[in-house]
């Protein structure tokens, strides 16, 4: 069966072994499972998450497809990960706490899930004989200014260095806001309109990167297929806009009220910083940050190491410009 292109990033050929996704009942997990089942990308899909009700609803959504299996557990629990990972050859680590405001109030909990949980994933992958693991990151990990961003920056470095400690090869993908994801600004604004009849903007000139769940899935699968260990995959020229323009597009009839920028918020987000340019390579469908040479102790060399360099940082205030 022929399918239309999912994204500007090409999907890889079908994989020969099962895939497990942590945090798999979320927005990314639903999109991944839908794409993988429709295109028969894996012989089996394993969803690892904490909520049995969400798992039951997800199984119903996908018609109890026999290729889909669920594991109940928390990434904070290394023993649960080890048991589940025995059935997988590939892992995408999507489980995370993501609410920026909550990260300031509940920072220890964010550390336990986003940092310790990722470290547990690294250990479990090596212990269970997983071939490859891709860790989902965020633009807020680049030049992090929030507690949430700081935890994801550490998680990203655990992916960059994870291949050092055993046979599994790790990589990360770093991208911006996913449209329609749980807790996204669009969901927040919708609730504001329903409750107050207005959209509340912190700074109307603030800019952010945007992508669809399908774009995020395509990037993660591209990384899974091509990574050799230690790379960070970043979308090239992703859509970006001001908060004002996004609000006008999504809620054209709702009035806007400016409430002021939070102290920790950036005016513009960054996907590739100036300091990372010496490691940034343009591989065509996306940008790859190759790991620092001192961190690479395996063969073959990182994917994209011989590709042309990226010429300028990627900022939401003007992608690929100084």
PDB file of C-alpha atoms in Angstrom:
ATOM      1  CA  UNK A   1       0.000   0.000   0.000  1.00  0.00           C
ATOM      2  CA  UNK A   2       1.324   3.449  -0.946  1.00  0.00           C
ATOM      3  CA  UNK A   3       1.121   6.175   1.698  1.00  0.00           C
ATOM      4  CA  UNK A   4       1.492   9.936   1.223  1.00  0.00           C
ATOM      5  CA  UNK A   5       4.634  11.534   2.682  1.00  0.00           C
ATOM      6  CA  UNK A   6       4.323  11.992   6.428  1.00  0.00           C
ATOM      7  CA  UNK A   7       6.789  14.859   6.739  1.00  0.00           C
ATOM      8  CA  UNK A   8       9.654  16.619   5.015  1.00  0.00           C
ATOM      9  CA  UNK A   9      11.807  14.104   6.883  1.00  0.00           C
ATOM     10  CA  UNK A  10      11.590  10.738   5.072  1.00  0.00           C
ATOM     11  CA  UNK A  11      10.431   7.676   6.954  1.00  0.00           C
ATOM     12  CA  UNK A  12      12.902   4.777   7.066  1.00  0.00           C
ATOM     13  CA  UNK A  13      12.144   1.310   5.685  1.00  0.00           C
ATOM     14  CA  UNK A  14      10.424  -1.108   8.083  1.00  0.00           C
ATOM     15  CA  UNK A  15      12.502  -2.302  11.028  1.00  0.00           C
ATOM     16  CA  UNK A  16      13.089  -5.995  11.667  1.00  0.00           C
ATOM     17  CA  UNK A  17      12.455  -6.071  15.419  1.00  0.00           C
ATOM     18  CA  UNK A  18      10.092  -4.701  18.095  1.00  0.00           C
ATOM     19  CA  UNK A  19      10.046  -1.087  19.306  1.00  0.00           C
ATOM     20  CA  UNK A  20       9.192   0.046  22.838  1.00  0.00           C
ATOM     21  CA  UNK A  21       8.193   3.633  23.612  1.00  0.00           C
ATOM     22  CA  UNK A  22       8.262   4.926  27.184  1.00  0.00           C
ATOM     23  CA  UNK A  23       5.540   7.387  28.086  1.00  0.00           C
ATOM     24  CA  UNK A  24       3.748   5.870  25.147  1.00  0.00           C
ATOM     25  CA  UNK A  25       0.188   6.937  26.021  1.00  0.00           C
ATOM     26  CA  UNK A  26       0.989  10.621  25.427  1.00  0.00           C
ATOM     27  CA  UNK A  27       0.669  12.723  22.283  1.00  0.00           C
ATOM     28  CA  UNK A  28       3.933  11.494  20.780  1.00  0.00           C
ATOM     29  CA  UNK A  29       3.171   7.863  21.603  1.00  0.00           C
ATOM     30  CA  UNK A  30      -0.264   7.999  19.990  1.00  0.00           C
ATOM     31  CA  UNK A  31       1.171   9.552  16.830  1.00  0.00           C
ATOM     32  CA  UNK A  32       4.027   7.042  16.723  1.00  0.00           C
ATOM     33  CA  UNK A  33       1.767   4.031  17.156  1.00  0.00           C
ATOM     34  CA  UNK A  34      -0.682   5.305  14.543  1.00  0.00           C
ATOM     35  CA  UNK A  35       2.063   5.864  11.967  1.00  0.00           C
ATOM     36  CA  UNK A  36       3.860   2.600  12.757  1.00  0.00           C
ATOM     37  CA  UNK A  37       0.700   0.492  12.563  1.00  0.00           C
ATOM     38  CA  UNK A  38      -0.547   2.143   9.371  1.00  0.00           C
ATOM     39  CA  UNK A  39       2.792   1.640   7.629  1.00  0.00           C
ATOM     40  CA  UNK A  40       3.747  -1.637   9.311  1.00  0.00           C
ATOM     41  CA  UNK A  41       7.110  -0.269  10.458  1.00  0.00           C
ATOM     42  CA  UNK A  42       7.684  -2.739  13.314  1.00  0.00           C
ATOM     43  CA  UNK A  43       6.625  -6.356  13.856  1.00  0.00           C
ATOM     44  CA  UNK A  44       5.489  -5.379  17.352  1.00  0.00           C
ATOM     45  CA  UNK A  45       4.970  -2.123  19.268  1.00  0.00           C
ATOM     46  CA  UNK A  46       5.357  -2.015  23.041  1.00  0.00           C
ATOM     47  CA  UNK A  47       3.943   0.850  25.109  1.00  0.00           C
ATOM     48  CA  UNK A  48       5.439   1.441  28.563  1.00  0.00           C
ATOM     49  CA  UNK A  49       3.606   3.915  30.818  1.00  0.00           C
ATOM     50  CA  UNK A  50       2.207   4.498  34.305  1.00  0.00           C
ATOM     51  CA  UNK A  51      -1.550   4.784  33.764  1.00  0.00           C
ATOM     52  CA  UNK A  52      -3.558   1.603  33.229  1.00  0.00           C
ATOM     53  CA  UNK A  53      -6.684   3.546  32.237  1.00  0.00           C
ATOM     54  CA  UNK A  54      -4.851   5.446  29.490  1.00  0.00           C
ATOM     55  CA  UNK A  55      -3.428   2.157  28.265  1.00  0.00           C
ATOM     56  CA  UNK A  56      -6.908   0.632  28.107  1.00  0.00           C
ATOM     57  CA  UNK A  57      -8.225   3.647  26.181  1.00  0.00           C
ATOM     58  CA  UNK A  58      -5.267   3.516  23.797  1.00  0.00           C
ATOM     59  CA  UNK A  59      -5.816  -0.182  23.129  1.00  0.00           C
ATOM     60  CA  UNK A  60      -9.441   0.635  22.317  1.00  0.00           C
ATOM     61  CA  UNK A  61      -8.400   3.498  20.028  1.00  0.00           C
ATOM     62  CA  UNK A  62      -6.263   1.159  17.941  1.00  0.00           C
ATOM     63  CA  UNK A  63      -8.816  -1.632  17.810  1.00  0.00           C
ATOM     64  CA  UNK A  64      -6.842  -3.958  20.097  1.00  0.00           C
ATOM     65  CA  UNK A  65      -4.349  -4.487  17.279  1.00  0.00           C
ATOM     66  CA  UNK A  66      -2.405  -7.718  17.989  1.00  0.00           C
ATOM     67  CA  UNK A  67       0.865  -5.950  17.132  1.00  0.00           C
ATOM     68  CA  UNK A  68       0.361  -3.607  20.110  1.00  0.00           C
ATOM     69  CA  UNK A  69       1.303  -4.622  23.658  1.00  0.00           C
ATOM     70  CA  UNK A  70       1.322  -2.647  26.917  1.00  0.00           C
ATOM     71  CA  UNK A  71       3.620  -2.672  29.946  1.00  0.00           C
ATOM     72  CA  UNK A  72       2.677  -0.908  33.171  1.00  0.00           C
ATOM     73  CA  UNK A  73       5.547   0.822  34.954  1.00  0.00           C
ATOM     74  CA  UNK A  74       7.425   4.003  35.771  1.00  0.00           C
ATOM     75  CA  UNK A  75      10.797   5.054  34.356  1.00  0.00           C
ATOM     76  CA  UNK A  76      11.864   5.712  37.956  1.00  0.00           C
ATOM     77  CA  UNK A  77      11.670   1.932  38.479  1.00  0.00           C
ATOM     78  CA  UNK A  78      14.763   0.340  36.937  1.00  0.00           C
ATOM     79  CA  UNK A  79      13.527  -3.216  37.513  1.00  0.00           C
ATOM     80  CA  UNK A  80      10.293  -2.524  35.600  1.00  0.00           C
ATOM     81  CA  UNK A  81      12.277  -1.096  32.693  1.00  0.00           C
ATOM     82  CA  UNK A  82      14.613  -4.094  32.599  1.00  0.00           C
ATOM     83  CA  UNK A  83      11.700  -6.512  32.411  1.00  0.00           C
ATOM     84  CA  UNK A  84       9.906  -4.608  29.659  1.00  0.00           C
ATOM     85  CA  UNK A  85      13.036  -3.925  27.603  1.00  0.00           C
ATOM     86  CA  UNK A  86      13.752  -7.649  27.272  1.00  0.00           C
ATOM     87  CA  UNK A  87      11.021  -7.745  24.619  1.00  0.00           C
ATOM     88  CA  UNK A  88      12.410  -4.801  22.602  1.00  0.00           C
ATOM     89  CA  UNK A  89      15.329  -4.273  20.249  1.00  0.00           C
ATOM     90  CA  UNK A  90      14.621  -0.548  19.791  1.00  0.00           C
ATOM     91  CA  UNK A  91      13.508   2.055  22.340  1.00  0.00           C
ATOM     92  CA  UNK A  92      12.215   5.612  22.041  1.00  0.00           C
ATOM     93  CA  UNK A  93      12.268   7.333  25.423  1.00  0.00           C
ATOM     94  CA  UNK A  94       9.382   9.819  25.486  1.00  0.00           C
ATOM     95  CA  UNK A  95       8.427   9.698  29.175  1.00  0.00           C
ATOM     96  CA  UNK A  96       8.968  13.045  30.895  1.00  0.00           C
ATOM     97  CA  UNK A  97       7.478  15.681  33.150  1.00  0.00           C
ATOM     98  CA  UNK A  98       7.064  18.719  30.884  1.00  0.00           C
ATOM     99  CA  UNK A  99       5.169  21.587  32.537  1.00  0.00           C
ATOM    100  CA  UNK A 100       7.596  24.508  32.821  1.00  0.00           C
ATOM    101  CA  UNK A 101       5.699  26.245  35.639  1.00  0.00           C
ATOM    102  CA  UNK A 102       5.484  23.065  37.698  1.00  0.00           C
ATOM    103  CA  UNK A 103       9.198  22.407  37.259  1.00  0.00           C
ATOM    104  CA  UNK A 104       9.991  25.398  39.474  1.00  0.00           C
ATOM    105  CA  UNK A 105       7.681  24.213  42.255  1.00  0.00           C
ATOM    106  CA  UNK A 106       8.384  20.475  41.978  1.00  0.00           C
ATOM    107  CA  UNK A 107      11.968  20.423  40.777  1.00  0.00           C
ATOM    108  CA  UNK A 108      12.982  17.261  42.720  1.00  0.00           C
ATOM    109  CA  UNK A 109      10.174  15.341  41.003  1.00  0.00           C
ATOM    110  CA  UNK A 110      11.328  16.583  37.594  1.00  0.00           C
ATOM    111  CA  UNK A 111      14.853  15.417  38.417  1.00  0.00           C
ATOM    112  CA  UNK A 112      13.579  11.977  39.421  1.00  0.00           C
ATOM    113  CA  UNK A 113      11.627  11.469  36.183  1.00  0.00           C
ATOM    114  CA  UNK A 114      13.626  13.395  33.583  1.00  0.00           C
ATOM    115  CA  UNK A 115      17.160  12.764  34.853  1.00  0.00           C
ATOM    116  CA  UNK A 116      17.084   9.621  37.004  1.00  0.00           C
ATOM    117  CA  UNK A 117      14.437   8.103  34.720  1.00  0.00           C
ATOM    118  CA  UNK A 118      16.633   8.663  31.667  1.00  0.00           C
ATOM    119  CA  UNK A 119      19.634   7.223  33.489  1.00  0.00           C
ATOM    120  CA  UNK A 120      17.521   4.159  34.286  1.00  0.00           C
ATOM    121  CA  UNK A 121      16.609   3.859  30.601  1.00  0.00           C
ATOM    122  CA  UNK A 122      20.319   3.892  29.695  1.00  0.00           C
ATOM    123  CA  UNK A 123      21.086   1.135  32.211  1.00  0.00           C
ATOM    124  CA  UNK A 124      18.067  -0.963  31.206  1.00  0.00           C
ATOM    125  CA  UNK A 125      18.914  -0.716  27.499  1.00  0.00           C
ATOM    126  CA  UNK A 126      22.427  -2.023  28.089  1.00  0.00           C
ATOM    127  CA  UNK A 127      21.245  -4.726  30.506  1.00  0.00           C
ATOM    128  CA  UNK A 128      18.458  -5.986  28.215  1.00  0.00           C
ATOM    129  CA  UNK A 129      20.464  -5.987  24.985  1.00  0.00           C
ATOM    130  CA  UNK A 130      18.567  -3.174  23.245  1.00  0.00           C
ATOM    131  CA  UNK A 131      20.240  -2.223  19.942  1.00  0.00           C
ATOM    132  CA  UNK A 132      19.354   1.476  19.751  1.00  0.00           C
ATOM    133  CA  UNK A 133      17.609   4.073  21.897  1.00  0.00           C
ATOM    134  CA  UNK A 134      16.449   7.577  20.950  1.00  0.00           C
ATOM    135  CA  UNK A 135      15.780  10.067  23.762  1.00  0.00           C
ATOM    136  CA  UNK A 136      13.290  12.872  23.092  1.00  0.00           C
ATOM    137  CA  UNK A 137      14.589  16.310  24.056  1.00  0.00           C
ATOM    138  CA  UNK A 138      13.384  19.893  23.613  1.00  0.00           C
ATOM    139  CA  UNK A 139      14.597  23.284  22.457  1.00  0.00           C
ATOM    140  CA  UNK A 140      14.322  24.340  26.108  1.00  0.00           C
ATOM    141  CA  UNK A 141      17.344  22.112  26.796  1.00  0.00           C
ATOM    142  CA  UNK A 142      19.476  24.375  24.581  1.00  0.00           C
ATOM    143  CA  UNK A 143      20.801  27.317  26.606  1.00  0.00           C
ATOM    144  CA  UNK A 144      18.377  26.248  29.344  1.00  0.00           C
ATOM    145  CA  UNK A 145      16.851  28.961  31.549  1.00  0.00           C
ATOM    146  CA  UNK A 146      14.164  26.902  33.326  1.00  0.00           C
ATOM    147  CA  UNK A 147      14.313  23.993  35.777  1.00  0.00           C
ATOM    148  CA  UNK A 148      12.514  21.859  33.197  1.00  0.00           C
ATOM    149  CA  UNK A 149      15.010  22.798  30.501  1.00  0.00           C
ATOM    150  CA  UNK A 150      17.887  21.989  32.830  1.00  0.00           C
ATOM    151  CA  UNK A 151      16.590  18.469  33.463  1.00  0.00           C
ATOM    152  CA  UNK A 152      16.146  17.854  29.742  1.00  0.00           C
ATOM    153  CA  UNK A 153      19.644  19.172  29.049  1.00  0.00           C
ATOM    154  CA  UNK A 154      21.027  16.546  31.436  1.00  0.00           C
ATOM    155  CA  UNK A 155      18.827  13.869  29.834  1.00  0.00           C
ATOM    156  CA  UNK A 156      20.185  14.877  26.441  1.00  0.00           C
ATOM    157  CA  UNK A 157      23.771  14.523  27.647  1.00  0.00           C
ATOM    158  CA  UNK A 158      22.933  11.093  29.066  1.00  0.00           C
ATOM    159  CA  UNK A 159      21.916  10.135  25.526  1.00  0.00           C
ATOM    160  CA  UNK A 160      25.058  11.670  24.017  1.00  0.00           C
ATOM    161  CA  UNK A 161      27.317   9.759  26.415  1.00  0.00           C
ATOM    162  CA  UNK A 162      25.186   6.626  26.904  1.00  0.00           C
ATOM    163  CA  UNK A 163      26.882   4.593  24.171  1.00  0.00           C
ATOM    164  CA  UNK A 164      30.113   4.722  26.174  1.00  0.00           C
ATOM    165  CA  UNK A 165      28.853   2.292  28.792  1.00  0.00           C
ATOM    166  CA  UNK A 166      27.692  -0.716  26.803  1.00  0.00           C
ATOM    167  CA  UNK A 167      26.533  -2.149  23.482  1.00  0.00           C
ATOM    168  CA  UNK A 168      23.378  -0.064  22.971  1.00  0.00           C
ATOM    169  CA  UNK A 169      23.718   3.018  20.750  1.00  0.00           C
ATOM    170  CA  UNK A 170      21.987   6.167  21.989  1.00  0.00           C
ATOM    171  CA  UNK A 171      20.977   9.401  20.285  1.00  0.00           C
ATOM    172  CA  UNK A 172      18.648  12.303  21.049  1.00  0.00           C
ATOM    173  CA  UNK A 173      16.193  14.382  19.052  1.00  0.00           C
ATOM    174  CA  UNK A 174      15.669  18.039  19.953  1.00  0.00           C
ATOM    175  CA  UNK A 175      12.624  19.956  18.729  1.00  0.00           C
ATOM    176  CA  UNK A 176      10.199  22.734  19.687  1.00  0.00           C
ATOM    177  CA  UNK A 177       6.544  22.864  20.682  1.00  0.00           C
ATOM    178  CA  UNK A 178       4.302  20.113  19.332  1.00  0.00           C
ATOM    179  CA  UNK A 179       0.936  21.400  18.148  1.00  0.00           C
ATOM    180  CA  UNK A 180      -1.947  19.814  19.999  1.00  0.00           C
ATOM    181  CA  UNK A 181       0.160  18.096  22.650  1.00  0.00           C
ATOM    182  CA  UNK A 182      -1.121  17.881  26.202  1.00  0.00           C
ATOM    183  CA  UNK A 183      -0.338  21.049  28.125  1.00  0.00           C
ATOM    184  CA  UNK A 184       0.641  22.932  24.966  1.00  0.00           C
ATOM    185  CA  UNK A 185      -0.006  26.657  24.739  1.00  0.00           C
ATOM    186  CA  UNK A 186      -2.924  26.041  22.373  1.00  0.00           C
ATOM    187  CA  UNK A 187      -4.616  23.869  24.972  1.00  0.00           C
ATOM    188  CA  UNK A 188      -3.961  26.505  27.667  1.00  0.00           C
ATOM    189  CA  UNK A 189      -5.433  29.240  25.469  1.00  0.00           C
ATOM    190  CA  UNK A 190      -8.483  27.153  24.641  1.00  0.00           C
ATOM    191  CA  UNK A 191      -9.217  26.738  28.344  1.00  0.00           C
ATOM    192  CA  UNK A 192      -8.701  30.483  28.889  1.00  0.00           C
ATOM    193  CA  UNK A 193     -11.180  31.312  26.137  1.00  0.00           C
ATOM    194  CA  UNK A 194     -13.717  28.876  27.579  1.00  0.00           C
ATOM    195  CA  UNK A 195     -13.303  30.200  31.133  1.00  0.00           C
ATOM    196  CA  UNK A 196     -12.600  33.906  30.605  1.00  0.00           C
ATOM    197  CA  UNK A 197     -13.445  34.705  26.997  1.00  0.00           C
ATOM    198  CA  UNK A 198      -9.910  35.904  26.256  1.00  0.00           C
ATOM    199  CA  UNK A 199      -6.401  34.749  25.386  1.00  0.00           C
ATOM    200  CA  UNK A 200      -3.716  35.766  27.876  1.00  0.00           C
ATOM    201  CA  UNK A 201      -0.310  36.436  26.336  1.00  0.00           C
ATOM    202  CA  UNK A 202       2.898  36.842  28.286  1.00  0.00           C
ATOM    203  CA  UNK A 203       4.811  38.658  25.528  1.00  0.00           C
ATOM    204  CA  UNK A 204       3.134  38.982  22.112  1.00  0.00           C
ATOM    205  CA  UNK A 205       6.497  39.353  20.357  1.00  0.00           C
ATOM    206  CA  UNK A 206       7.933  36.186  21.862  1.00  0.00           C
ATOM    207  CA  UNK A 207       8.653  33.546  19.208  1.00  0.00           C
ATOM    208  CA  UNK A 208       8.533  29.775  19.332  1.00  0.00           C
ATOM    209  CA  UNK A 209       9.238  26.772  17.086  1.00  0.00           C
ATOM    210  CA  UNK A 210       6.274  24.581  16.116  1.00  0.00           C
ATOM    211  CA  UNK A 211       5.883  21.148  14.625  1.00  0.00           C
ATOM    212  CA  UNK A 212       3.167  18.539  14.230  1.00  0.00           C
ATOM    213  CA  UNK A 213       3.200  15.228  16.121  1.00  0.00           C
ATOM    214  CA  UNK A 214       3.835  13.523  12.776  1.00  0.00           C
ATOM    215  CA  UNK A 215       6.948  15.659  12.218  1.00  0.00           C
ATOM    216  CA  UNK A 216       8.218  14.682  15.665  1.00  0.00           C
ATOM    217  CA  UNK A 217       7.629  11.006  14.881  1.00  0.00           C
ATOM    218  CA  UNK A 218       9.412  11.273  11.529  1.00  0.00           C
ATOM    219  CA  UNK A 219      12.440  12.914  13.162  1.00  0.00           C
ATOM    220  CA  UNK A 220      12.627  10.279  15.912  1.00  0.00           C
ATOM    221  CA  UNK A 221      12.382   7.409  13.424  1.00  0.00           C
ATOM    222  CA  UNK A 222      15.002   9.021  11.178  1.00  0.00           C
ATOM    223  CA  UNK A 223      17.316   9.190  14.202  1.00  0.00           C
ATOM    224  CA  UNK A 224      16.540   5.595  15.147  1.00  0.00           C
ATOM    225  CA  UNK A 225      17.424   4.380  11.661  1.00  0.00           C
ATOM    226  CA  UNK A 226      20.564   6.454  11.127  1.00  0.00           C
ATOM    227  CA  UNK A 227      22.194   7.074  14.503  1.00  0.00           C
ATOM    228  CA  UNK A 228      25.506   5.440  15.313  1.00  0.00           C
ATOM    229  CA  UNK A 229      25.835   6.752  18.855  1.00  0.00           C
ATOM    230  CA  UNK A 230      25.969  10.147  20.547  1.00  0.00           C
ATOM    231  CA  UNK A 231      24.235  12.323  17.940  1.00  0.00           C
ATOM    232  CA  UNK A 232      21.518  14.921  18.532  1.00  0.00           C
ATOM    233  CA  UNK A 233      19.078  15.240  15.613  1.00  0.00           C
ATOM    234  CA  UNK A 234      17.413  18.629  15.089  1.00  0.00           C
ATOM    235  CA  UNK A 235      14.775  19.678  12.520  1.00  0.00           C
ATOM    236  CA  UNK A 236      16.096  21.957   9.791  1.00  0.00           C
ATOM    237  CA  UNK A 237      14.194  25.212   9.148  1.00  0.00           C
ATOM    238  CA  UNK A 238      11.233  24.280  11.381  1.00  0.00           C
ATOM    239  CA  UNK A 239       8.172  26.565  11.347  1.00  0.00           C
ATOM    240  CA  UNK A 240       8.285  29.383  13.886  1.00  0.00           C
ATOM    241  CA  UNK A 241       6.079  32.342  14.691  1.00  0.00           C
ATOM    242  CA  UNK A 242       5.356  35.001  17.269  1.00  0.00           C
ATOM    243  CA  UNK A 243       2.973  34.185  20.098  1.00  0.00           C
ATOM    244  CA  UNK A 244       0.681  36.964  18.859  1.00  0.00           C
ATOM    245  CA  UNK A 245       0.449  35.513  15.341  1.00  0.00           C
ATOM    246  CA  UNK A 246      -0.229  32.029  16.661  1.00  0.00           C
ATOM    247  CA  UNK A 247      -2.990  33.287  18.960  1.00  0.00           C
ATOM    248  CA  UNK A 248      -4.588  35.277  16.127  1.00  0.00           C
ATOM    249  CA  UNK A 249      -4.537  32.231  13.881  1.00  0.00           C
ATOM    250  CA  UNK A 250      -5.911  29.802  16.473  1.00  0.00           C
ATOM    251  CA  UNK A 251      -8.471  32.123  18.136  1.00  0.00           C
ATOM    252  CA  UNK A 252      -9.182  34.950  15.681  1.00  0.00           C
ATOM    253  CA  UNK A 253     -12.253  36.259  17.518  1.00  0.00           C
ATOM    254  CA  UNK A 254     -10.921  36.152  21.074  1.00  0.00           C
ATOM    255  CA  UNK A 255      -9.501  39.363  22.579  1.00  0.00           C
ATOM    256  CA  UNK A 256      -5.924  39.293  23.839  1.00  0.00           C
ATOM    257  CA  UNK A 257      -4.694  40.462  27.231  1.00  0.00           C
ATOM    258  CA  UNK A 258      -0.981  40.990  27.896  1.00  0.00           C
ATOM    259  CA  UNK A 259       0.006  39.627  31.314  1.00  0.00           C
ATOM    260  CA  UNK A 260       3.796  40.042  31.080  1.00  0.00           C
ATOM    261  CA  UNK A 261       6.706  37.705  30.440  1.00  0.00           C
ATOM    262  CA  UNK A 262       7.747  35.332  33.186  1.00  0.00           C
ATOM    263  CA  UNK A 263      11.187  35.981  34.631  1.00  0.00           C
ATOM    264  CA  UNK A 264      12.662  32.732  33.302  1.00  0.00           C
ATOM    265  CA  UNK A 265      11.179  32.818  29.784  1.00  0.00           C
ATOM    266  CA  UNK A 266      13.294  33.417  26.703  1.00  0.00           C
ATOM    267  CA  UNK A 267      12.241  35.934  24.092  1.00  0.00           C
ATOM    268  CA  UNK A 268      13.289  33.464  21.385  1.00  0.00           C
ATOM    269  CA  UNK A 269      14.012  29.751  21.582  1.00  0.00           C
ATOM    270  CA  UNK A 270      17.193  28.147  20.236  1.00  0.00           C
ATOM    271  CA  UNK A 271      17.557  24.759  18.550  1.00  0.00           C
ATOM    272  CA  UNK A 272      21.263  25.065  17.715  1.00  0.00           C
ATOM    273  CA  UNK A 273      23.346  27.504  19.750  1.00  0.00           C
ATOM    274  CA  UNK A 274      26.421  29.406  18.531  1.00  0.00           C
ATOM    275  CA  UNK A 275      28.593  27.230  20.767  1.00  0.00           C
ATOM    276  CA  UNK A 276      27.297  24.087  19.036  1.00  0.00           C
ATOM    277  CA  UNK A 277      28.022  25.217  15.481  1.00  0.00           C
ATOM    278  CA  UNK A 278      31.389  23.465  15.329  1.00  0.00           C
ATOM    279  CA  UNK A 279      29.508  20.162  15.824  1.00  0.00           C
ATOM    280  CA  UNK A 280      26.434  20.959  13.684  1.00  0.00           C
ATOM    281  CA  UNK A 281      26.162  19.180  10.320  1.00  0.00           C
ATOM    282  CA  UNK A 282      23.586  19.602   7.566  1.00  0.00           C
ATOM    283  CA  UNK A 283      22.620  16.063   6.556  1.00  0.00           C
ATOM    284  CA  UNK A 284      19.788  17.112   4.239  1.00  0.00           C
ATOM    285  CA  UNK A 285      16.517  16.211   5.967  1.00  0.00           C
ATOM    286  CA  UNK A 286      17.715  17.602   9.296  1.00  0.00           C
ATOM    287  CA  UNK A 287      20.678  18.914  11.280  1.00  0.00           C
ATOM    288  CA  UNK A 288      22.875  16.582  13.332  1.00  0.00           C
ATOM    289  CA  UNK A 289      25.012  17.628  16.278  1.00  0.00           C
ATOM    290  CA  UNK A 290      27.851  15.131  16.278  1.00  0.00           C
ATOM    291  CA  UNK A 291      29.206  14.245  19.721  1.00  0.00           C
ATOM    292  CA  UNK A 292      32.458  15.808  20.923  1.00  0.00           C
ATOM    293  CA  UNK A 293      35.379  13.602  19.784  1.00  0.00           C
ATOM    294  CA  UNK A 294      36.438  12.921  23.367  1.00  0.00           C
ATOM    295  CA  UNK A 295      33.112  11.167  23.975  1.00  0.00           C
ATOM    296  CA  UNK A 296      33.315   8.779  21.017  1.00  0.00           C
ATOM    297  CA  UNK A 297      34.926   5.417  21.794  1.00  0.00           C
ATOM    298  CA  UNK A 298      33.170   3.237  19.223  1.00  0.00           C
ATOM    299  CA  UNK A 299      33.014   2.492  15.497  1.00  0.00           C
ATOM    300  CA  UNK A 300      31.743   3.520  12.999  1.00  0.00           C
ATOM    301  CA  UNK A 301      32.057   7.310  13.435  1.00  0.00           C
ATOM    302  CA  UNK A 302      28.918   9.336  14.251  1.00  0.00           C
ATOM    303  CA  UNK A 303      26.291   9.797  11.564  1.00  0.00           C
ATOM    304  CA  UNK A 304      26.804  13.050   9.665  1.00  0.00           C
ATOM    305  CA  UNK A 305      30.414  13.546  10.725  1.00  0.00           C
ATOM    306  CA  UNK A 306      31.465  14.162   7.097  1.00  0.00           C
ATOM    307  CA  UNK A 307      28.418  16.260   6.121  1.00  0.00           C
ATOM    308  CA  UNK A 308      28.647  20.024   5.427  1.00  0.00           C
ATOM    309  CA  UNK A 309      28.620  22.272   8.495  1.00  0.00           C
ATOM    310  CA  UNK A 310      25.622  24.364   9.497  1.00  0.00           C
ATOM    311  CA  UNK A 311      26.363  28.019   8.810  1.00  0.00           C
ATOM    312  CA  UNK A 312      24.412  29.749  11.580  1.00  0.00           C
ATOM    313  CA  UNK A 313      22.499  29.027  14.790  1.00  0.00           C
ATOM    314  CA  UNK A 314      18.828  28.065  14.647  1.00  0.00           C
ATOM    315  CA  UNK A 315      16.708  30.605  16.532  1.00  0.00           C
ATOM    316  CA  UNK A 316      12.940  31.014  16.528  1.00  0.00           C
ATOM    317  CA  UNK A 317      13.370  34.773  16.097  1.00  0.00           C
ATOM    318  CA  UNK A 318      14.842  34.025  12.692  1.00  0.00           C
ATOM    319  CA  UNK A 319      15.807  30.443  12.011  1.00  0.00           C
ATOM    320  CA  UNK A 320      19.373  29.894  10.802  1.00  0.00           C
ATOM    321  CA  UNK A 321      20.528  33.452  11.356  1.00  0.00           C
ATOM    322  CA  UNK A 322      23.068  35.201  13.513  1.00  0.00           C
TER     323      UNK A 322
END
